[in-house]
Short mmCIF file of C-alpha atoms in Angstrom, two decimals:
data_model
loop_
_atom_site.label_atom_id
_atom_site.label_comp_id
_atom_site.label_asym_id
_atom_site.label_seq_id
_atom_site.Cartn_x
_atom_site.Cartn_y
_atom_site.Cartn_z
CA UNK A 1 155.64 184.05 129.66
CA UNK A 2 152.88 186.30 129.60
CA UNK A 3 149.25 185.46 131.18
CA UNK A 4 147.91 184.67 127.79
CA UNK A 5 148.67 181.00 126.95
CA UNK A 6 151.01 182.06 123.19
CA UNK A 7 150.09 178.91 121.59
CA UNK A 8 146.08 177.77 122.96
CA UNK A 9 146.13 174.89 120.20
CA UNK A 10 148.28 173.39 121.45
CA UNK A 11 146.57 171.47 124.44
CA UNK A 12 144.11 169.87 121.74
CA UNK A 13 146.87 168.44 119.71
CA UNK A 14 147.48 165.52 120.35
CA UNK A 15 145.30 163.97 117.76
CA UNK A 16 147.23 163.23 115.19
CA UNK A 17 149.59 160.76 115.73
CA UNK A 18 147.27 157.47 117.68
CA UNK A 19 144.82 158.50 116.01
CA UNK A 20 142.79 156.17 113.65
CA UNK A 21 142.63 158.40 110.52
CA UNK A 22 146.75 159.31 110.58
CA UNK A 23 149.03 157.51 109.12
CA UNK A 24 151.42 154.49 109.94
CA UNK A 25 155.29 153.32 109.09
CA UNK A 26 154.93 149.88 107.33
CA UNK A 27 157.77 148.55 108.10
CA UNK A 28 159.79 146.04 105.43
CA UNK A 29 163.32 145.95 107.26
CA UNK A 30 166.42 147.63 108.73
CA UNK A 31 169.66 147.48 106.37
CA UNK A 32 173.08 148.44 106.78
CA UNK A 33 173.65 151.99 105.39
CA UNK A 34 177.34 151.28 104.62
CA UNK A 35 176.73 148.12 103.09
CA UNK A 36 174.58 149.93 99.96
CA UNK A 37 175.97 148.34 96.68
CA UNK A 38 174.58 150.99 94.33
CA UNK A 39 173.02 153.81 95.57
CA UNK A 40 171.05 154.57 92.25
CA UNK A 41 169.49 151.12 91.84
CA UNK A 42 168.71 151.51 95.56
CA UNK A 43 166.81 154.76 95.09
CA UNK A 44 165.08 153.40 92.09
CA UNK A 45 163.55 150.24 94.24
CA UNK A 46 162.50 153.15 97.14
CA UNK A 47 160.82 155.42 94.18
CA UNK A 48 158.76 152.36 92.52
CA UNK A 49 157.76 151.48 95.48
CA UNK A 50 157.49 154.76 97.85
CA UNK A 51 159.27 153.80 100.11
CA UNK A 52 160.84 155.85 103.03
CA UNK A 53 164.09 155.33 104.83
CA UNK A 54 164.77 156.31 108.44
CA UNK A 55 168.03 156.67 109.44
CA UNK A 56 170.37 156.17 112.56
CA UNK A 57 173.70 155.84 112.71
CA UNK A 58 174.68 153.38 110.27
CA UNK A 59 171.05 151.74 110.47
CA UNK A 60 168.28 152.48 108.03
CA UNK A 61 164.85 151.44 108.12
CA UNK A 62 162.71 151.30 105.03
CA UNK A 63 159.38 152.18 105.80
CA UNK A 64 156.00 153.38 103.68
CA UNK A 65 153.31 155.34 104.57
CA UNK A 66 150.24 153.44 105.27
CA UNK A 67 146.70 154.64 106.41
CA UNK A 68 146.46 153.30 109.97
CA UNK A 69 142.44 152.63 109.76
CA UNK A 70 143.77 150.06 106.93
CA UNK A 71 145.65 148.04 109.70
CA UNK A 72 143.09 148.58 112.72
CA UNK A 73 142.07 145.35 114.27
CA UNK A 74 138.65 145.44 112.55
CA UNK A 75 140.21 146.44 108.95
CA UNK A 76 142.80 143.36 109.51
CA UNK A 77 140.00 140.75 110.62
CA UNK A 78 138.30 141.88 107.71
CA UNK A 79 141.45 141.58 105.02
CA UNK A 80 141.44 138.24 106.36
CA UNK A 81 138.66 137.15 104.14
CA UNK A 82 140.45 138.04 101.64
CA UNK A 83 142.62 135.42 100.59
CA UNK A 84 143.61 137.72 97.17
CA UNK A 85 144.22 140.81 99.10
CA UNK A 86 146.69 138.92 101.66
CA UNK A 87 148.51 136.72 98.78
CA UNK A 88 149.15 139.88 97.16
CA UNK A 89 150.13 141.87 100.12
CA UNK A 90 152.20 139.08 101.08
CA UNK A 91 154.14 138.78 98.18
CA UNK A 92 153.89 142.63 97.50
CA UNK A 93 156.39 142.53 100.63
CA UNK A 94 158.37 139.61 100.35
CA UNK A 95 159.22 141.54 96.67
CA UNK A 96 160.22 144.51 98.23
CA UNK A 97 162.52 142.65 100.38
CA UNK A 98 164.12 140.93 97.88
CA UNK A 99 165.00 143.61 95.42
CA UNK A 100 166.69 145.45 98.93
CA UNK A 101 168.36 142.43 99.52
CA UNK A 102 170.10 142.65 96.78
CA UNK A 103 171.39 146.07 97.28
CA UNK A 104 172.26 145.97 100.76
CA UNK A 105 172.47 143.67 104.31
CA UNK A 106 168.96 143.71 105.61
CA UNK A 107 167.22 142.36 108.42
CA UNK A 108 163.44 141.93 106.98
CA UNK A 109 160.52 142.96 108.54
CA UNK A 110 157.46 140.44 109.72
CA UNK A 111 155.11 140.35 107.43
CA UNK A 112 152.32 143.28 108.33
CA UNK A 113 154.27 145.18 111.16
CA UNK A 114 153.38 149.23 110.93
CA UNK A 115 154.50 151.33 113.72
CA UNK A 116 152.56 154.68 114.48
CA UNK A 117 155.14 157.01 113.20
CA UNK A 118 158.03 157.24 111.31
CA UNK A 119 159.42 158.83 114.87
CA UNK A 120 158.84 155.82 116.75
CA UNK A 121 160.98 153.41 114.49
CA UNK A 122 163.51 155.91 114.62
CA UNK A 123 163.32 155.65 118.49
CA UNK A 124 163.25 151.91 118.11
CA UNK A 125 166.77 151.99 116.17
CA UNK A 126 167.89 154.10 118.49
CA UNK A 127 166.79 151.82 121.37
CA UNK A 128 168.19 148.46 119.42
CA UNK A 129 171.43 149.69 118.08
CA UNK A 130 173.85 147.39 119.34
CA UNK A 131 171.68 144.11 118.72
CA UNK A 132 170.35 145.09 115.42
CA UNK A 133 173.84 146.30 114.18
CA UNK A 134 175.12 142.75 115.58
CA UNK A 135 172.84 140.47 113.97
CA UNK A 136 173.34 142.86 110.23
CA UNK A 137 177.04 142.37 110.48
CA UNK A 138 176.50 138.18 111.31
CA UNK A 139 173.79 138.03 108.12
CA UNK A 140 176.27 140.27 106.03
CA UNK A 141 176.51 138.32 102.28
CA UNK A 142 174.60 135.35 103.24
CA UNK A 143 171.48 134.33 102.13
CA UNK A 144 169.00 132.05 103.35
CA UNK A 145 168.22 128.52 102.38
CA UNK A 146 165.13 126.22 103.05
CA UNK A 147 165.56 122.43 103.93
CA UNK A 148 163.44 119.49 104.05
CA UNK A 149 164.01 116.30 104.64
CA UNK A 150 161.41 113.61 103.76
CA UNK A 151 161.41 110.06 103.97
CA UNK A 152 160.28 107.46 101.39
CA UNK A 153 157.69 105.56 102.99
CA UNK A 154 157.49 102.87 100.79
CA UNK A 155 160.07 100.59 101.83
CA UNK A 156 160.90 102.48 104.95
CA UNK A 157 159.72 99.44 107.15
CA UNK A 158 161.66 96.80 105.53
CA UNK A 159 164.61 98.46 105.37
CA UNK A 160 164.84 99.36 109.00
CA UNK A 161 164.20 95.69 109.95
CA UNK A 162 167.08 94.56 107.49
CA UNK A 163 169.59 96.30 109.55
CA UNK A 164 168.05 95.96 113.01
CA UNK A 165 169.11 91.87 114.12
CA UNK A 166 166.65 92.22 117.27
CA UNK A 167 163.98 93.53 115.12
CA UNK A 168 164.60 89.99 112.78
CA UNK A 169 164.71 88.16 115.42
CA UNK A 170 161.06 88.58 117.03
CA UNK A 171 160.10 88.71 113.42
CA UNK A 172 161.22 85.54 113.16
CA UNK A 173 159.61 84.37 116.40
CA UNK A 174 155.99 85.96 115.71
CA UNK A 175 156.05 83.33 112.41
CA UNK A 176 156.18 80.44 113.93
CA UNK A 177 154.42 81.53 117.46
CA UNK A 178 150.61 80.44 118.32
CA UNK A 179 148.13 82.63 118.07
CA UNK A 180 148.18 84.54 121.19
CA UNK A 181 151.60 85.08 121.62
CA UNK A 182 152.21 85.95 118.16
CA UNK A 183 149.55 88.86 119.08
CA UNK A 184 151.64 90.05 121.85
CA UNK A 185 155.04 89.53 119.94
CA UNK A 186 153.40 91.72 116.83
CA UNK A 187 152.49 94.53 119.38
CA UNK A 188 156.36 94.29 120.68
CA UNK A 189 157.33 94.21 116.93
CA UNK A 190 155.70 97.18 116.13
CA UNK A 191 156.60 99.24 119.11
CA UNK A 192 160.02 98.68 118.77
CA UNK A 193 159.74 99.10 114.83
CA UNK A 194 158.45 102.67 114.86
CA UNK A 195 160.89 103.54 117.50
CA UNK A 196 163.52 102.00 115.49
CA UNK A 197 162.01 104.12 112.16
CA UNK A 198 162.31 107.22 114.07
CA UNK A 199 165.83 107.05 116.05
CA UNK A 200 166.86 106.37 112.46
CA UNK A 201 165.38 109.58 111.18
CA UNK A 202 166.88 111.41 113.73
CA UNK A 203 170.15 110.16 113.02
CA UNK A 204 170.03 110.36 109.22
CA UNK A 205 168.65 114.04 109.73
CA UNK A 206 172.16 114.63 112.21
CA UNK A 207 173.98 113.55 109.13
CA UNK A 208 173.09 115.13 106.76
CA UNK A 209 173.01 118.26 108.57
CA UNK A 210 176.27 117.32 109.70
CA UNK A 211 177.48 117.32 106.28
CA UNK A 212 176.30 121.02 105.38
CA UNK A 213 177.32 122.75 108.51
CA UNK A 214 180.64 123.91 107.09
CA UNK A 215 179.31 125.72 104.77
CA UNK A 216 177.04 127.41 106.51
CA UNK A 217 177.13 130.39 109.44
CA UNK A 218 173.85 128.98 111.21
CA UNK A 219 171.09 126.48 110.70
CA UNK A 220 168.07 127.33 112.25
CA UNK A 221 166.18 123.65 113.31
CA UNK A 222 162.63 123.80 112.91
CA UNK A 223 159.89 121.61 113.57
CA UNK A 224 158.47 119.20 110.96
CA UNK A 225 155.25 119.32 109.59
CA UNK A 226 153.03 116.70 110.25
CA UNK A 227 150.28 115.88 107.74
CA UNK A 228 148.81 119.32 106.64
CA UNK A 229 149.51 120.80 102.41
CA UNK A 230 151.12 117.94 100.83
CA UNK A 231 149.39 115.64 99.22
CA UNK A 232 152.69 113.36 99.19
CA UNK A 233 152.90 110.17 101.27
CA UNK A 234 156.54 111.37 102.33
CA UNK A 235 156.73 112.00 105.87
CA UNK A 236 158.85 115.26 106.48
CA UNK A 237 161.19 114.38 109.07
CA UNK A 238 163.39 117.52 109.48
CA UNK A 239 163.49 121.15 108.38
CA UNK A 240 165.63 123.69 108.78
CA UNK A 241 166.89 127.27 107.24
CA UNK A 242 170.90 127.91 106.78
CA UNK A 243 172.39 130.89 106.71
CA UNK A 244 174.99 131.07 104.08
CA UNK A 245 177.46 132.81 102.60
CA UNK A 246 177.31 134.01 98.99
CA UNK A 247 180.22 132.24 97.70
CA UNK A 248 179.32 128.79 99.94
CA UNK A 249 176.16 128.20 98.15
CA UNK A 250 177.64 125.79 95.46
CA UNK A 251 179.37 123.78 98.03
CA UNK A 252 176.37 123.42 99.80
CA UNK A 253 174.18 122.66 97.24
CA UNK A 254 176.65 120.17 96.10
CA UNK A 255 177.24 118.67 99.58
CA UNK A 256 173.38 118.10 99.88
CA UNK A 257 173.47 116.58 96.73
CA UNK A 258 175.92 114.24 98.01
CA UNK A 259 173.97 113.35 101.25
CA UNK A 260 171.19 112.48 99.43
CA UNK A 261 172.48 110.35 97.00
CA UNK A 262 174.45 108.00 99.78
CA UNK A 263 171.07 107.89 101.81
CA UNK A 264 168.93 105.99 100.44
CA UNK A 265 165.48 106.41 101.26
CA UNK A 266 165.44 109.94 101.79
CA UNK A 267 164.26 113.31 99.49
CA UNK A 268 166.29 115.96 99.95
CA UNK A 269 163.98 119.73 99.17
CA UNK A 270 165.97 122.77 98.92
CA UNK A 271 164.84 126.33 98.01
CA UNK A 272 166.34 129.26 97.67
CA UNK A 273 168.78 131.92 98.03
CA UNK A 274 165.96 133.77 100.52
CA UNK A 275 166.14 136.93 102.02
CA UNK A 276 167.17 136.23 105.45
CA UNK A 277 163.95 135.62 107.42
CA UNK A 278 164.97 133.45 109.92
CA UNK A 279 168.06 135.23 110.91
CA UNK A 280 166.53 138.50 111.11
CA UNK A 281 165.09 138.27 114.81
CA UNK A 282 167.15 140.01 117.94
CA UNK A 283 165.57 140.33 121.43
CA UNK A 284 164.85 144.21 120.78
CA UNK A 285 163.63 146.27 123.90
CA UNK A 286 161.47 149.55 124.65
CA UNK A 287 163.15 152.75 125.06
CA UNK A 288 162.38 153.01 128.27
CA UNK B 1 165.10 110.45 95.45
CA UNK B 2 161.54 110.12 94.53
CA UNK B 3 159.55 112.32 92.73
CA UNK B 4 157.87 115.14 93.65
CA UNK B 5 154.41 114.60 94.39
CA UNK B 6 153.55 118.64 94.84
CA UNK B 7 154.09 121.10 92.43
CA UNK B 8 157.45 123.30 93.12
CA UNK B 9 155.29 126.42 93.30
CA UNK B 10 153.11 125.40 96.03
CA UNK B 11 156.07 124.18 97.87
CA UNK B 12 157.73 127.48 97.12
CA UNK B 13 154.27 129.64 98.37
CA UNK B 14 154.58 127.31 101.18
CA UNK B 15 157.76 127.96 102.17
CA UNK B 16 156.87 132.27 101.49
CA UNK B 17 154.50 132.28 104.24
CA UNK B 18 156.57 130.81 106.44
CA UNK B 19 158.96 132.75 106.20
CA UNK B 20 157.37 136.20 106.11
CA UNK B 21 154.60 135.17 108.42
CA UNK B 22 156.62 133.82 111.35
CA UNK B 23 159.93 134.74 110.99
CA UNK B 24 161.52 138.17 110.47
CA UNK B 25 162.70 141.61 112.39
CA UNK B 26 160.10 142.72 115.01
CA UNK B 27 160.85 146.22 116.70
CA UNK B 28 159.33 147.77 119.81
CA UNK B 29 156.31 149.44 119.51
CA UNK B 30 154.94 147.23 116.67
CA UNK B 31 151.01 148.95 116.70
CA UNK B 32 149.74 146.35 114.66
CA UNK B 33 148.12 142.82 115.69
CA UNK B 34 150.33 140.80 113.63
CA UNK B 35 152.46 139.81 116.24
CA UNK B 36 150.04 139.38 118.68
CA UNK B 37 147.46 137.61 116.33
CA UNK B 38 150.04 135.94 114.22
CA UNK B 39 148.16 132.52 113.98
CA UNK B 40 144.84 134.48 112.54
CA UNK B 41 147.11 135.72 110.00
CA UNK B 42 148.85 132.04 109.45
CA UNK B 43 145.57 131.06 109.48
CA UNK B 44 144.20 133.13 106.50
CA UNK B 45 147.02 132.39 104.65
CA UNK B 46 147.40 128.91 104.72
CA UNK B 47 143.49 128.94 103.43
CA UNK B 48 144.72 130.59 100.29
CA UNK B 49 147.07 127.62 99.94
CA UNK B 50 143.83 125.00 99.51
CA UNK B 51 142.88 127.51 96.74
CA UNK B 52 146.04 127.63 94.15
CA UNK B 53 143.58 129.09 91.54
CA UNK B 54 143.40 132.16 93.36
CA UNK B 55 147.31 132.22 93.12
CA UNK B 56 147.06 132.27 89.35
CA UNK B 57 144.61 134.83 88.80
CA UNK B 58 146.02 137.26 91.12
CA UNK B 59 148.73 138.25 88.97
CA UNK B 60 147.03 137.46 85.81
CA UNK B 61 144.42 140.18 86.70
CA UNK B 62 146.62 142.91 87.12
CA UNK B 63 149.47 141.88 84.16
CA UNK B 64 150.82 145.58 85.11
CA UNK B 65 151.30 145.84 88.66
CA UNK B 66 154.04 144.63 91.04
CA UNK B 67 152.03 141.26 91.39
CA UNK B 68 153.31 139.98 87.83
CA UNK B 69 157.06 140.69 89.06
CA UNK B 70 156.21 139.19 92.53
CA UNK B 71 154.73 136.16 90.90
CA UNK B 72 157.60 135.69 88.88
CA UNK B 73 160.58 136.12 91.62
CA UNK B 74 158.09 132.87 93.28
CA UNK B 75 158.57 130.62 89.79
CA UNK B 76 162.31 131.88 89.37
CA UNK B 77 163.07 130.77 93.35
CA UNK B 78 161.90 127.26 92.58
CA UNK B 79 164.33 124.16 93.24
CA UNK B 80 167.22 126.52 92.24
CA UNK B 81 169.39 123.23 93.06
CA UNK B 82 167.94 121.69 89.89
CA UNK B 83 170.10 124.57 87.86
CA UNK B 84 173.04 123.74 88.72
#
């Protein structure tokens, strides 16, 4: 080292990379590298799309260049307004995933996740190896399929009182009762009606459940939606995503079939084969 | 089984958003606000859902672009159990 600093410029640098004008890693998922069916149909989906892949070890991530301003707090809260924009960026990147999908095991992205550098998802595979690895090889050949259950609502009263003796009984009772005890009876009744109604959700959603679960490698529970989209009167009473294998899919199908047809006052909604959304998340740390 | 009182391609738009939206890979060092923010996002999207118009003329604007394939992979997912 000499007394003149060699390279001066380089104590301004560090511009580029956080900085608002550079450019970010969209991220649509992490794949298998070995698990490529064909390479050229592969490349072609990368080209049409300019996509990126990032490679460590086995893992690749498929990544494309974005402007970062485009996904600054401001720019997003903005996009938000636009319902047009975001329906076609959403399916812009649920497309994406799906043609990869097809080509190779892929954990996909969140919806919207860019990273500031193509460097720092490379550090991230690094970082995540092991877990992300794990959960590729447990997702390898399945796909994903969407549940719902929903109940019939007409009926649903009358035929949980047929097979409930108690329930027949006090409705027997509140008939022929005087006025103010049939008031108290018919609060009884209907307390013990809608707690009848839903232990016999609960159990019809165990069943038929129950009944897939062989075919499957994991069923992800979720949470019902209450009210909200539908228009339908149909109560949703369980949901839930499976994870299954390629060649399972019939037999599932079929078995859901089956389970709806021997329960009667339930609709039985499938959709799919998915990419693997709800399989794709592992607890994945910082480098550090 | 009853009939279905909404149409399969809401159900299936439905069913896209929550999947991409909430679900899916997250890495460290994730710069953006989805994660953080994810319910504004949720929240924008489930507005587009009130408008299914909007859905339409999206890809019938741009016939050429991705959005025509996108929008078809959506009508070729729906009730693939009906195929068989």
């Amino acid at each position: 080292m000499g007394m003149i600093d060699p390279e001066p410029a380089a104590t301004q640098e560090p511009v580029a990379e956080s900085d608002q004008d550079g450019e970010g890693a969209y991220l649509y998922g992490i794949g298998l590298a070995s698990s490529v069916a064909e390479q050229e149909r592969l490349d072609a989906i990368l080209d049409e799309n300019e996509i990126r892949t990032v490679r460590h070890g086995d893992l690749v991530a498929f990544v494309r260049s974005v402007p970062l301003a485009e996904f600054s707090e401001q720019s997003i809260q903005e996009r938000l307004q636009d319902q047009e924009w975001l329906m076609h960026a959403v399916q812009h990147h649920h497309q994406v995933i799906a043609d990869l999908s097809a080509q190779l095991t892929l954990l996909p992205s969140t919806f919207g996740a860019v990273y500031e550098s193509e460097d720092a998802v490379s550090d991230s595979l690094e970082a995540n190896q092991g877990p992300l690895t794990d959960r590729l090889r447990e997702v390898s050949g399945c796909d994903e399929w969407a549940l719902h259950l929903f109940r019939d609502e007409a009926g649903v009263r009358e035929r949980v009182l047929e097979a409930d003796p108690e329930l027949q009984r006090m409705s027997r009772e509140l008939e022929s009762a005087p006025t103010g005890r049939a008031y108290l009876l018919r609060q009884q009744l209907e307390k013990r009606l809608s707690q009848a109604i839903e232990e016999q959700q609960l159990a019809v959603a165990d069943a038929v459940l129950e009944q897939v679960e062989q075919y499957t490698r994991g069923i992800q529970v979720e949470e019902p939606r209450t009210g909200g989209d539908s228009e339908s009167d149909d109560v949703e009473i369980a949901r839930a995503s499976l994870l299954v294998p390629g060649e399972q899919s019939e037999s599932m199908l079929d078995a859901l079939d089956a389970a709806a047809e021997s329960t009667p006052g339930i609709r039985v909604e499938v959709s799919g084969p998915w990419p693997v959304y709800s399989f794709a998340n592992t607890e994945t740390e910082d480098r550090e | 089984m009853t009939g279905r009182a909404t149409s399969d391609r809401d159900i299936t738009v439905v069913e896209l958003l929550d999947r991409v939206v909430d679900n899916g890979v997250v890495l460290a060092g994730d710069i953006t606000i989805s994660v953080a923010d994810v319910d504004l996002i949720h929240l924008g999207l489930r507005l587009v859902l009130r408008s299914p118009v909007l859905f339409e003329t999206a890809s019938e604007r741009q016939p050429e672009s991705d959005t025509e394939d996108a929008h078809d992979f959506i009508l070729r997912l729906r009730d693939p159990a009906r195929e068989h």
